[in-house]
Coordinates of C-alpha atoms in Angstrom, one line a residue:
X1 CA 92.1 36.4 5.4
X2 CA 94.1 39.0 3.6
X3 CA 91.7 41.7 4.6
X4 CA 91.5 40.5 8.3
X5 CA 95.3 40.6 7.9
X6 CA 95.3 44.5 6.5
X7 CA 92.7 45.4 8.8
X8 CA 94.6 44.2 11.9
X9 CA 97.8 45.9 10.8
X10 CA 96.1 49.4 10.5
X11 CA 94.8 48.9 13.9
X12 CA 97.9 48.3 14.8
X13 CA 99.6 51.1 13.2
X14 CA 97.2 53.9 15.1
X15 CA 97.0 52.5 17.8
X16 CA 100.9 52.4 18.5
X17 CA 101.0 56.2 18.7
X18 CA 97.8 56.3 21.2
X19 CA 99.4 53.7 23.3
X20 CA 102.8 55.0 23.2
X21 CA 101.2 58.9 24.6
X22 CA 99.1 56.5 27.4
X23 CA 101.8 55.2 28.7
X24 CA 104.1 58.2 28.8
X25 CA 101.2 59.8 30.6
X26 CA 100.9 56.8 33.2
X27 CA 104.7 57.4 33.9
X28 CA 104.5 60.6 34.1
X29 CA 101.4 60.6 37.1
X30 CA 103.5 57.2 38.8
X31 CA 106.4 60.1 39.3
X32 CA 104.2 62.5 40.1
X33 CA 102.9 60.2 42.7
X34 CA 106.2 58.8 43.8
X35 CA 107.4 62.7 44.0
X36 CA 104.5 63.9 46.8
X37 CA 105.3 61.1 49.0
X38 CA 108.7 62.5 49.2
X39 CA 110.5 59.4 48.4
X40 CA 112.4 60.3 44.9
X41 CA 114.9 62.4 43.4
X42 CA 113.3 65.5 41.2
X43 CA 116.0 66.5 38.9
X44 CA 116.3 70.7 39.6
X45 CA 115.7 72.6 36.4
X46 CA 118.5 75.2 35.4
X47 CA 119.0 78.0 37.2
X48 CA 118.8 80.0 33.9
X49 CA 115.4 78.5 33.3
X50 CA 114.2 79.5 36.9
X51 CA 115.1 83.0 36.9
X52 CA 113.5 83.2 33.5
X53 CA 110.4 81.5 34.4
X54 CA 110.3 83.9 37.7
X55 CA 109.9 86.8 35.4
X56 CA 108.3 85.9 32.9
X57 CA 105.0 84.8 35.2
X58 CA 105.6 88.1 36.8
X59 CA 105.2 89.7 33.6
X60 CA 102.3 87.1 32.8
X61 CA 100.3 88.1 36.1
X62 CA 100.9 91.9 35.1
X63 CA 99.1 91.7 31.7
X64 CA 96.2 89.3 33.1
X65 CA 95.8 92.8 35.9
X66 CA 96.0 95.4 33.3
X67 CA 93.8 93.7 30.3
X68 CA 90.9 92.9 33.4
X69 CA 91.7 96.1 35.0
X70 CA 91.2 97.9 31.6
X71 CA 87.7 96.3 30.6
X72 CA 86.2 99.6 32.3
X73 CA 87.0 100.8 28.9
X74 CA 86.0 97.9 26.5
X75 CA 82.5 97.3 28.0
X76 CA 79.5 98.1 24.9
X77 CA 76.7 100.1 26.7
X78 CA 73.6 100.4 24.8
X79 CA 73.5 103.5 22.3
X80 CA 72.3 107.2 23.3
X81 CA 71.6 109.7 21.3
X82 CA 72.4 112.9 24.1
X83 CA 73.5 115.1 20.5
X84 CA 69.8 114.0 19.5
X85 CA 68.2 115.6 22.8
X86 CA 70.4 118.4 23.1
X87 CA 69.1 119.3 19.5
X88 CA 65.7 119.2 20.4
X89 CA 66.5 121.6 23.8
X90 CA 67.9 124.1 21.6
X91 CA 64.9 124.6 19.3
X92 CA 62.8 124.2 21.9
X93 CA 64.1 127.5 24.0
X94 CA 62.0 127.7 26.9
X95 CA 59.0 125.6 26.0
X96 CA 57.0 124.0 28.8
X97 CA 55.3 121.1 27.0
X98 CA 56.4 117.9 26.4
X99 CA 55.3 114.5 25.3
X100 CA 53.9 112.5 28.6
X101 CA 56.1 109.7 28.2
X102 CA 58.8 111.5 28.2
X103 CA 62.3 111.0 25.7
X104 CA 62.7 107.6 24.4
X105 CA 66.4 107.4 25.4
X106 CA 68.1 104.1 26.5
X107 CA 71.4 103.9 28.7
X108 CA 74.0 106.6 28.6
X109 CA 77.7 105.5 26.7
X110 CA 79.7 106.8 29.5
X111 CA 79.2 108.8 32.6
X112 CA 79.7 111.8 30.9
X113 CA 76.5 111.4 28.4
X114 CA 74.4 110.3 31.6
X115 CA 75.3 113.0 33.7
X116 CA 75.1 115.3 30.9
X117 CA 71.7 114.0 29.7
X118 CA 70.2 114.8 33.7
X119 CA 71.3 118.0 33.5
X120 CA 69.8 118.3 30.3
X121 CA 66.6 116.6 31.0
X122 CA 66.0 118.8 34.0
X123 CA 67.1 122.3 32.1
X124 CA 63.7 122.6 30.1
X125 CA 61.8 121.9 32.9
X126 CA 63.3 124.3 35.6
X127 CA 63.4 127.0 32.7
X128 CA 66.1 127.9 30.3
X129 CA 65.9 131.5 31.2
X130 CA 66.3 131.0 34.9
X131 CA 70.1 130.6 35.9
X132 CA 69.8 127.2 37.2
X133 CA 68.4 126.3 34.0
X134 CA 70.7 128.1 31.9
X135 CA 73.5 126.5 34.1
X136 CA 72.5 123.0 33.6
X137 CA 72.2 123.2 30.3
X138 CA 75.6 124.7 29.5
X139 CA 77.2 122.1 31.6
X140 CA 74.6 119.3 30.3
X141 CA 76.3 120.4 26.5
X142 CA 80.0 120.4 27.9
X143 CA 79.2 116.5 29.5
X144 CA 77.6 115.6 26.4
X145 CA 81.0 116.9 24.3
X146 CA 83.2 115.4 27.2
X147 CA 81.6 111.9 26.6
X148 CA 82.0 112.0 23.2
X149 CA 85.7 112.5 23.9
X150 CA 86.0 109.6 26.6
X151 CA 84.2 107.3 23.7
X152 CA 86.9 108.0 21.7
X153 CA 89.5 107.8 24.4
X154 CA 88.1 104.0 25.5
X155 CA 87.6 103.2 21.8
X156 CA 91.4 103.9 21.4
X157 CA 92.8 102.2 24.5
X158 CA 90.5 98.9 23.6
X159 CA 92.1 98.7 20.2
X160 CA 95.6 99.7 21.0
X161 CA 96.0 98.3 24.3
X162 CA 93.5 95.8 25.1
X163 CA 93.3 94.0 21.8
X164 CA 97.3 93.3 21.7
X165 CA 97.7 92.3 25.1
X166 CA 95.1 90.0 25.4
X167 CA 96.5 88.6 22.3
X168 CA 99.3 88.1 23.7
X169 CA 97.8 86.4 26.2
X170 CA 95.9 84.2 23.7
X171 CA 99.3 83.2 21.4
X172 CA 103.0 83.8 22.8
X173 CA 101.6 83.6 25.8
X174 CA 99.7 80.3 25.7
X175 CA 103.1 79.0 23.3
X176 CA 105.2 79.6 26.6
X177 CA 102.1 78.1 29.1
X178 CA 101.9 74.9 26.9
X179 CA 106.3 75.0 26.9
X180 CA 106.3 75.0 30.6
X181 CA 104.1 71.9 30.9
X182 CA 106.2 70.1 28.7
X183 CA 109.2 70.6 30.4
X184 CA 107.6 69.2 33.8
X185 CA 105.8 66.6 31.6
X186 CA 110.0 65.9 30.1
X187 CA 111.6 66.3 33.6
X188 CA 109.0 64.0 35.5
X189 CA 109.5 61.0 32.6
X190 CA 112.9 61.5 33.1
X191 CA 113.1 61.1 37.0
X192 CA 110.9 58.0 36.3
X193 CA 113.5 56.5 33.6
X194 CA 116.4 57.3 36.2
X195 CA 114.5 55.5 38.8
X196 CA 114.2 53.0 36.9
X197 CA 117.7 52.3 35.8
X198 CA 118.4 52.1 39.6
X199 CA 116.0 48.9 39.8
X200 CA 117.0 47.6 36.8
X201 CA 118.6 44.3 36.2
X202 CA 122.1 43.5 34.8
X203 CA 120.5 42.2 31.3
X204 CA 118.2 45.8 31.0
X205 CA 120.6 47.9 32.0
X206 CA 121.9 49.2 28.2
X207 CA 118.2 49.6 27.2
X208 CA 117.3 51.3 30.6
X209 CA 120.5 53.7 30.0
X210 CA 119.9 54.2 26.6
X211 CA 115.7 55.2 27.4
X212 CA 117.6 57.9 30.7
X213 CA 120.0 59.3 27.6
X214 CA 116.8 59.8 25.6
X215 CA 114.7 61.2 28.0
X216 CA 117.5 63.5 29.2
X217 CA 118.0 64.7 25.7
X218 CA 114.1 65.5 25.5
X219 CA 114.2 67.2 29.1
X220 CA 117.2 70.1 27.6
X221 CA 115.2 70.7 24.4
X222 CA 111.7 71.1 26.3
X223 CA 113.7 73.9 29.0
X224 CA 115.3 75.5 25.6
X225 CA 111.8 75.8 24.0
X226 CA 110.4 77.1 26.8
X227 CA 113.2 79.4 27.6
X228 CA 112.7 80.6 24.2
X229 CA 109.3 81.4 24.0
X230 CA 109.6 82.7 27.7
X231 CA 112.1 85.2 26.7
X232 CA 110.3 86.3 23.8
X233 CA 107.4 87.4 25.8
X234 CA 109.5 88.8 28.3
X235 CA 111.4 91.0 26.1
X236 CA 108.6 91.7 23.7
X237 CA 108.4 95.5 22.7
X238 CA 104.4 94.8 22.4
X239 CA 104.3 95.5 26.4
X240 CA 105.8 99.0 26.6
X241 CA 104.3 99.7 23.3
X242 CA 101.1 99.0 24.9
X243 CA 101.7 101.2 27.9
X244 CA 102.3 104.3 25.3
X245 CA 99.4 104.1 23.8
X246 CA 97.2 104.2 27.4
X247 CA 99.4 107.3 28.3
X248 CA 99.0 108.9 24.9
X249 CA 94.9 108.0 25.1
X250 CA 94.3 109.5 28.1
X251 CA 96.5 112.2 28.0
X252 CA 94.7 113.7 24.7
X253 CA 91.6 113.0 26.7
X254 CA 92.3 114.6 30.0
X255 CA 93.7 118.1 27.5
X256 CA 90.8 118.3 25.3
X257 CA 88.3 117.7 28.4
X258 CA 90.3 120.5 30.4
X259 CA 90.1 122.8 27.6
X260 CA 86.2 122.1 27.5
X261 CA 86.2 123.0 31.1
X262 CA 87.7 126.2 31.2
X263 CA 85.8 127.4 28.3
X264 CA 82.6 126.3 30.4
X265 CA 84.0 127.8 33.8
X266 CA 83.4 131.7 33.1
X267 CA 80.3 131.3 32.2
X268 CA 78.8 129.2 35.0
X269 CA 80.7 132.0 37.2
X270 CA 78.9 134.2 35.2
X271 CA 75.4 132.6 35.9
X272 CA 76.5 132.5 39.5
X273 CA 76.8 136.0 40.0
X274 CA 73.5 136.6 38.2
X275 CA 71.8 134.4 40.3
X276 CA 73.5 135.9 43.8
X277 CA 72.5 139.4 43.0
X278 CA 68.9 138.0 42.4
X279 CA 68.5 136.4 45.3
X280 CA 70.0 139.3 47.3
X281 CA 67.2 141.5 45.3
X282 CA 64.4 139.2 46.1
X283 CA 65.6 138.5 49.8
X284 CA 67.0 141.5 51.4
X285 CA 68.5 141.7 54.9

């Protein structure tokens, strides 16, 4: 008997807890329900907490836009190894032959390598010594160097503004979704206990009063909880810090890719003239 007893108080004991988050839950759907047939009081929420809340799922929206804007950059493309092949073009100078199946070469890392490793591929082919040749292969070697670049650039925005805004998103952010809940979960159980105290009898009416006081005090901590951890994400330096580190990526990107450029520029000029006054040699007027 005494372990029947001691068995049936422990059930007792966890249950309590279970039961008491059931029924705060049925409440909570009842008002829900009462609410959408448009026959109850909503309490409003603070106007403080509104404006707030306005920006703050502005600010919300914004980073879920930029981090799934920005994947461009964080995507993991199979390895190619362009330096490898443009190794191989080099010593080969002019060569004709070439193994039947070809380079064993997978994806390119960015649009640079790939469009560097066509021109490349085709350079050997068409001749090294001919212009076009030549010219592919000096632009096929500025692409490859260009890629390498953009690889760094998209390494650099994935870890300094990717990775901390979708951890944002993961932790102060989720803090302030979960806050939000509570405070409709707080203001919908309150509504329910004030409806109730309108129904209640004389003889429940201290209880009934004292359960509205109770859920009224729960209802101002959830909106200051939520204001809190709203606020902090809306006032966060993480955001514009984030934004500096895009505009410092891709402005060392775009410089040293320019710089490639005009180095390459003269001499594809250079080729073009060349192969002009060839083709004026070989087709005269």
């Amino acid at each position: 008997m005494d372990k029947f007893t001691k068995f049936t108080q422990n059930v007792s004991t966890s249950w309590t807890p279970f039961a008491n988050k059931v029924g705060s839950s049925f409440t909570q759907y009842k008002q829900m329900a009462t609410e959408s047939l448009g026959s109850a009081q909503v309490t409003e929420l603070p106007r403080d907490y509104v404006e707030l809340e306005a920006r703050y799922e502005a600010v919300r929206r914004t980073v879920q836009a930029l981090v799934r804007q920005a994947t461009q950059y964080s995507a993991s493309p199979a390895s190619f190894d362009v330096q490898a092949q443009l190794a191989t073009l080099t010593t080969r100078m002019g060569k004709q032959t070439r193994d039947a199946s070809g380079p064993q070469v997978t994806e390119p890392l960015t649009e640079q390598h790939e469009m560097g490793r066509t021109a490349l591929t085709a350079a050997e082919p068409i001749g090294l010594e001919a212009p076009l040749g030549a010219a592919l292969f000096k632009f096929g070697s500025i692409e490859t160097k260009v890629g390498d670049l953009r690889r760094t650039h998209n390494t650099q925005i994935q870890r300094s503004f990717i990775a901390p805004l979708q951890d944002i998103l993961d932790t102060s952010m989720g803090l302030a979704q979960n806050a939000r809940k509570h405070v409709q979960a707080m203001r919908l159980t309150l509504d329910a206990r004030k409806a109730a105290l309108q129904g209640a009898k004389t003889e429940q009416l201290d209880a009934v009063r004292r359960e509205v006081e109770h859920a009224e005090d729960a209802f101002v901590e959830a909106v200051s909880e939520a204001m809190r951890v709203m606020r902090a994400v809306v006032e966060s330096p993480v955001l514009v810090a984030c934004i500096a580190e895009i505009v410092k990526a891709q402005k060392v990107f775009y410089k040293e890719a320019a710089a490639l450029l005009e180095e390459l520029e003269p001499e594809i000029e250079e080729i073009k003239v060349t192969q002009d006054a060839l083709y004026r040699h070989d087709n005269p007027l």
